[in-house]
Structure formats: structure tokens, C-alpha cells
Amino acid sequence: MAIGTGPLRCILQAAILAAPHPLSLRQLEELFDADDGVDRDAIRHALAQLQQDSDDQGVELREVASGWRYQVKPGCHRWVARLFSERRTRYSRATLETLALIAYRQPITRGEIEQVRGVAVSSQIIQTLEERGWVEVVGHREIAGRPALLGTTRAFLDHFGLATLDQLPPLHSLQDSAAALAAANEDFSTATTPLDEAPDAAPGTRAAEHHLNSSNAAALTPLAVEQADVEPEGRPARAGRSQIDE
């Protein structure tokens, strides 16, 4: 017997709320048998209705890179956060600026990040981003030393509530980027080739649309947030510094 529109919405809502991770359309389709009469179009329509239903609620249905999930709306975070006793990890300005550069200019090398920021990028910063699952090595630049090319991951998109890199807001300043990333992290619980001569960024990034310099990086959200620097800045980057990874 075919499932009606109302019951379908209830089933999808229950499944998404019960799942420990976002559910993709394929995973939602697998919930139904052939006799249920539910196809992908019906699921998409039901999801759109559920999004509208959450307009006046404390949670919203959001599509991120891995699929669909319910999340607390920003206006309710202040109170809901009191349910959790653990202290949320805060990242230094250097870490957040490095992450912003990787997000907008990927694939990018450590040496190219240093050119933009004007200081060396410590190994601890890259390691922190890799351990968090937000950044990974996606290749190597074919120059002396073959430095690693860094890019963001699906986990990065999920954490910051993005479905694709195309949803990144327009670029503003590097300092604003760091503050915005910190805010988003609070809300959802990195002879040298010149940067402008580096190969085009990966498909779906904004590198082809914007030129990055020391005052032009990323603002991931319009939110502002208190910031804590807990990691050391690197030493000043020397002109002509090699891109070979340390």
C-alpha cells in the first residue's frame, strides 16, 4: 500500500532525528520497499515541506554535504548549549585564518598560505586541522620538493552547515574570516611560486572568482564571535622561502 504524503513526512522526520549522522537521499530511499510507492521525487518534496514546517520552530532541517539533518537554530544556541558541560574547543586566529585560506584557495600549499599570511605556518596548525578531519592532502605541487596540496573535506562542509563549497559567502578580510569561522564553530558544535601564478583551484571553490592577498580571504558567516588565541604564530616568512614542507 502506497504511503501518503503526511505519513511520509513523519517517517522521514523520525529517521533523520534518530540517525547519529546526516542521511543522504540514497539512505532515505532505502527505508522504503517497492510496495510503499515512494520514489526520490516524493522524498525531495516531503523534505521541502519539512523545511517549511520548521520555519517557526527551534530546529531546522538542513542539507549538508553528507545528507540531511536537523540542527538547532542560531537563536536558540545560547540556551541549548547549557545542556552540555564539556567546553567547546576554540581555535587560534592563526588556525582559523589558515583554514579559511585552504577553503577558498584549495588546492593550496603550506608555502602559499605563508605568502598570504606573512608568517610561517606551524606544523601543529596543519596537524590540528587534519586531526579534526577538516583538511587533507589532495595531491602534490609539481615543483621542487613536491609540497603537499591541501584541501577541505566533507567533514568540513558538514561541520559548518554547507552542502557544497559554492555556498561559501563572498570573500572579505582574512581577519573577518577567522572571526566568522570561530562563530560558526561555536554555532554548530592553512625559489616559491607566487600565489597568483599557482594552478586554478579545485572545481566548486571560489579561487577562480577572487584573488587572495594579505587582506582578502574568507568570511564564512556574517556572525561575529569572541576569539581566543591559544596557538603560537609562526615566525615571519622569509622572501623567497621554499614551499618544501617541513
GROMACS .gro file of C-alpha atoms in nm:
model
  246
    1MET     CA    1   0.000   0.000   0.000
    2ALA     CA    2   0.138   0.336  -0.103
    3ILE     CA    3   0.243   0.574   0.173
    4GLY     CA    4   0.066   0.910   0.174
    5THR     CA    5   0.233   1.250   0.192
    6GLY     CA    6   0.162   1.305   0.562
    7PRO     CA    7   0.293   0.969   0.685
    8LEU     CA    8   0.596   1.005   0.454
    9ARG     CA    9   0.690   1.333   0.621
   10CYS     CA   10   0.659   1.172   0.964
   11ILE     CA   11   0.878   0.877   0.864
   12LEU     CA   12   1.150   1.098   0.717
   13GLN     CA   13   1.146   1.330   1.016
   14ALA     CA   14   1.173   1.039   1.260
   15ALA     CA   15   1.455   0.877   1.065
   16ILE     CA   16   1.659   1.198   1.040
   17LEU     CA   17   1.611   1.273   1.410
   18ALA     CA   18   1.704   0.919   1.512
   19ALA     CA   19   2.012   0.889   1.291
   20PRO     CA   20   2.351   0.969   1.452
   21HIS     CA   21   2.469   1.137   1.131
   22PRO     CA   22   2.317   1.314   0.826
   23LEU     CA   23   2.117   1.088   0.595
   24SER     CA   24   2.162   1.106   0.218
   25LEU     CA   25   1.879   1.071  -0.031
   26ARG     CA   26   2.002   0.721  -0.111
   27GLN     CA   27   1.984   0.623   0.256
   28LEU     CA   28   1.636   0.769   0.286
   29GLU     CA   29   1.524   0.580  -0.025
   30GLU     CA   30   1.648   0.256   0.129
   31LEU     CA   31   1.396   0.294   0.410
   32PHE     CA   32   1.112   0.204   0.173
   33ASP     CA   33   1.007  -0.110  -0.012
   34ALA     CA   34   0.869  -0.116  -0.365
   35ASP     CA   35   0.518  -0.158  -0.223
   36ASP     CA   36   0.549   0.172  -0.037
   37GLY     CA   37   0.529   0.367  -0.363
   38VAL     CA   38   0.792   0.620  -0.256
   39ASP     CA   39   1.044   0.749  -0.511
   40ARG     CA   40   1.320   1.010  -0.490
   41ASP     CA   41   1.095   1.291  -0.612
   42ALA     CA   42   0.843   1.217  -0.339
   43ILE     CA   43   1.121   1.222  -0.080
   44ARG     CA   44   1.254   1.554  -0.209
   45HIS     CA   45   0.906   1.705  -0.195
   46ALA     CA   46   0.850   1.579   0.159
   47LEU     CA   47   1.187   1.718   0.270
   48ALA     CA   48   1.098   2.059   0.125
   49GLN     CA   49   0.772   2.053   0.322
   50LEU     CA   50   0.958   1.960   0.641
   51GLN     CA   51   1.190   2.256   0.585
   52GLN     CA   52   0.890   2.488   0.561
   53ASP     CA   53   0.734   2.332   0.870
   54SER     CA   54   1.044   2.423   1.074
   55ASP     CA   55   1.026   2.795   0.993
   56ASP     CA   56   0.872   2.878   1.332
   57GLN     CA   57   1.046   2.605   1.533
   58GLY     CA   58   1.366   2.592   1.734
   59VAL     CA   59   1.528   2.345   1.495
   60GLU     CA   60   1.570   2.348   1.120
   61LEU     CA   61   1.610   2.078   0.857
   62ARG     CA   62   1.936   2.143   0.676
   63GLU     CA   63   2.108   1.974   0.383
   64VAL     CA   64   2.483   1.943   0.433
   65ALA     CA   65   2.748   1.761   0.232
   66SER     CA   66   2.671   1.417   0.379
   67GLY     CA   67   2.294   1.447   0.366
   68TRP     CA   68   2.003   1.584   0.569
   69ARG     CA   69   1.999   1.661   0.940
   70TYR     CA   70   1.807   1.859   1.198
   71GLN     CA   71   2.006   2.124   1.384
   72VAL     CA   72   1.938   2.386   1.647
   73LYS     CA   73   1.872   2.732   1.509
   74PRO     CA   74   2.129   3.001   1.600
   75GLY     CA   75   1.875   3.195   1.802
   76CYS     CA   76   1.841   2.904   2.046
   77HIS     CA   77   2.209   2.811   2.083
   78ARG     CA   78   2.265   3.024   2.393
   79TRP     CA   79   2.018   2.820   2.598
   80VAL     CA   80   2.062   2.476   2.442
   81ALA     CA   81   2.440   2.497   2.499
   82ARG     CA   82   2.376   2.489   2.874
   83LEU     CA   83   2.278   2.123   2.842
   84PHE     CA   84   2.637   2.033   2.760
   85SER     CA   85   2.903   2.060   3.028
   86GLU     CA   86   3.207   1.999   2.811
   87ARG     CA   87   3.399   2.305   2.697
   88ARG     CA   88   3.387   2.364   2.322
   89THR     CA   89   3.725   2.369   2.154
   90ARG     CA   90   3.836   2.713   2.046
   91TYR     CA   91   4.092   2.763   1.774
   92SER     CA   92   4.353   3.034   1.742
   93ARG     CA   93   4.338   3.312   1.486
   94ALA     CA   94   4.631   3.152   1.303
   95THR     CA   95   4.445   2.820   1.274
   96LEU     CA   96   4.123   2.980   1.154
   97GLU     CA   97   4.297   3.204   0.900
   98THR     CA   98   4.482   2.900   0.766
   99LEU     CA   99   4.155   2.707   0.736
  100ALA     CA  100   3.987   2.998   0.556
  101LEU     CA  101   4.270   3.016   0.301
  102ILE     CA  102   4.252   2.642   0.238
  103ALA     CA  103   3.873   2.658   0.195
  104TYR     CA  104   3.883   2.937  -0.064
  105ARG     CA  105   4.210   2.872  -0.247
  106GLN     CA  106   4.228   2.493  -0.250
  107PRO     CA  107   4.430   2.314  -0.355
  108ILE     CA  108   4.696   2.523  -0.183
  109THR     CA  109   5.039   2.451  -0.037
  110ARG     CA  110   5.170   2.546   0.301
  111GLY     CA  111   5.418   2.782   0.139
  112GLU     CA  112   5.139   2.966  -0.045
  113ILE     CA  113   4.948   3.007   0.280
  114GLU     CA  114   5.261   3.159   0.433
  115GLN     CA  115   5.289   3.407   0.147
  116VAL     CA  116   4.938   3.535   0.215
  117ARG     CA  117   4.961   3.546   0.595
  118GLY     CA  118   5.317   3.680   0.606
  119VAL     CA  119   5.426   3.433   0.877
  120ALA     CA  120   5.527   3.070   0.879
  121VAL     CA  121   5.254   2.810   0.930
  122SER     CA  122   5.348   2.577   1.213
  123SER     CA  123   5.319   2.202   1.170
  124GLN     CA  124   5.089   2.199   1.474
  125ILE     CA  125   4.828   2.406   1.291
  126ILE     CA  126   4.814   2.172   0.992
  127GLN     CA  127   4.811   1.870   1.222
  128THR     CA  128   4.522   2.016   1.423
  129LEU     CA  129   4.313   2.069   1.109
  130GLU     CA  130   4.394   1.720   0.980
  131GLU     CA  131   4.311   1.556   1.312
  132ARG     CA  132   3.983   1.745   1.323
  133GLY     CA  133   3.905   1.594   0.981
  134TRP     CA  134   3.858   1.931   0.812
  135VAL     CA  135   4.169   1.927   0.592
  136GLU     CA  136   4.353   1.658   0.396
  137VAL     CA  137   4.634   1.622   0.143
  138VAL     CA  138   4.479   1.606  -0.204
  139GLY     CA  139   4.798   1.593  -0.413
  140HIS     CA  140   5.139   1.750  -0.460
  141ARG     CA  141   5.256   2.059  -0.649
  142GLU     CA  142   5.492   1.956  -0.929
  143ILE     CA  143   5.776   2.188  -0.829
  144ALA     CA  144   6.098   2.139  -0.636
  145GLY     CA  145   6.024   1.940  -0.323
  146ARG     CA  146   5.672   1.846  -0.442
  147PRO     CA  147   5.495   2.022  -0.150
  148ALA     CA  148   5.163   1.880  -0.037
  149LEU     CA  149   4.843   2.036  -0.172
  150LEU     CA  150   4.580   2.088   0.097
  151GLY     CA  151   4.202   2.085   0.056
  152THR     CA  152   3.893   2.068   0.273
  153THR     CA  153   3.690   1.755   0.342
  154ARG     CA  154   3.325   1.655   0.351
  155ALA     CA  155   3.350   1.672   0.732
  156PHE     CA  156   3.444   2.042   0.700
  157LEU     CA  157   3.127   2.110   0.499
  158ASP     CA  158   2.912   1.915   0.744
  159HIS     CA  159   3.052   2.093   1.048
  160PHE     CA  160   2.992   2.440   0.907
  161GLY     CA  161   2.648   2.356   0.770
  162LEU     CA  162   2.737   2.362   0.399
  163ALA     CA  163   2.625   2.127   0.124
  164THR     CA  164   2.891   2.238  -0.127
  165LEU     CA  165   3.181   2.482  -0.144
  166ASP     CA  166   2.969   2.700  -0.371
  167GLN     CA  167   2.773   2.801  -0.061
  168LEU     CA  168   3.074   2.982   0.086
  169PRO     CA  169   2.995   3.355   0.116
  170PRO     CA  170   3.191   3.617  -0.084
  171LEU     CA  171   3.543   3.692   0.032
  172HIS     CA  172   3.616   3.976   0.272
  173SER     CA  173   3.918   4.010   0.500
  174LEU     CA  174   4.138   3.742   0.649
  175GLN     CA  175   4.068   3.872   0.999
  176ASP     CA  176   3.692   3.860   0.941
  177SER     CA  177   3.732   3.506   0.816
  178ALA     CA  178   3.893   3.394   1.140
  179ALA     CA  179   3.617   3.552   1.349
  180ALA     CA  180   3.345   3.406   1.127
  181LEU     CA  181   3.492   3.056   1.142
  182ALA     CA  182   3.514   3.083   1.518
  183ALA     CA  183   3.149   3.189   1.527
  184ALA     CA  184   3.041   2.901   1.305
  185ASN     CA  185   3.240   2.659   1.520
  186GLU     CA  186   3.054   2.789   1.826
  187ASP     CA  187   2.721   2.763   1.648
  188PHE     CA  188   2.748   2.410   1.507
  189SER     CA  189   2.927   2.222   1.765
  190THR     CA  190   4.647   2.659   0.648
  191ALA     CA  191   6.257   2.996  -0.545
  192THR     CA  192   5.845   2.995  -0.428
  193THR     CA  193   5.564   3.000  -0.682
  194PRO     CA  194   5.367   3.328  -0.643
  195LEU     CA  195   5.011   3.267  -0.527
  196ASP     CA  196   4.857   3.435  -0.830
  197GLU     CA  197   5.060   3.206  -1.055
  198ALA     CA  198   4.950   2.888  -0.884
  199PRO     CA  199   4.721   2.648  -1.076
  200ASP     CA  200   4.347   2.710  -1.066
  201ALA     CA  201   4.164   2.590  -0.758
  202ALA     CA  202   3.959   2.275  -0.750
  203PRO     CA  203   3.611   2.281  -0.907
  204GLY     CA  204   3.349   2.423  -0.677
  205THR     CA  205   3.582   2.665  -0.498
  206ARG     CA  206   3.583   3.043  -0.533
  207ALA     CA  207   3.951   3.077  -0.614
  208ALA     CA  208   3.877   3.139  -0.980
  209GLU     CA  209   3.648   3.428  -0.887
  210HIS     CA  210   3.862   3.605  -0.628
  211HIS     CA  211   4.231   3.695  -0.599
  212LEU     CA  212   4.367   3.636  -0.250
  213ASN     CA  213   4.615   3.869  -0.084
  214SER     CA  214   4.702   3.955   0.274
  215SER     CA  215   4.373   4.140   0.325
  216ASN     CA  216   4.139   3.934   0.109
  217ALA     CA  217   4.038   3.588   0.227
  218ALA     CA  218   3.709   3.442   0.350
  219ALA     CA  219   3.409   3.526   0.565
  220LEU     CA  220   3.217   3.205   0.616
  221THR     CA  221   2.924   3.364   0.802
  222PRO     CA  222   2.816   3.716   0.899
  223LEU     CA  223   2.835   3.619   1.267
  224ALA     CA  224   3.094   3.773   1.498
  225VAL     CA  225   3.233   3.593   1.799
  226GLU     CA  226   3.476   3.624   2.085
  227GLN     CA  227   3.810   3.478   1.991
  228ALA     CA  228   4.088   3.309   2.189
  229ASP     CA  229   4.445   3.268   2.062
  230VAL     CA  230   4.588   2.951   2.211
  231GLU     CA  231   4.840   2.851   1.948
  232PRO     CA  232   5.161   3.035   1.863
  233GLU     CA  233   5.201   3.230   1.543
  234GLY     CA  234   5.481   3.109   1.323
  235ARG     CA  235   5.796   3.306   1.266
  236PRO     CA  236   5.784   3.570   0.989
  237ALA     CA  237   5.803   3.408   0.646
  238ARG     CA  238   6.119   3.497   0.455
  239ALA     CA  239   6.101   3.624   0.099
  240GLY     CA  240   6.182   3.351  -0.147
  241ARG     CA  241   6.107   3.084   0.112
  242SER     CA  242   6.083   2.732  -0.030
  243GLN     CA  243   5.747   2.557  -0.035
  244ILE     CA  244   5.905   2.232   0.073
  245ASP     CA  245   5.709   2.104   0.373
  246GLU     CA  246   5.898   2.099   0.696
   0.00000   0.00000   0.00000
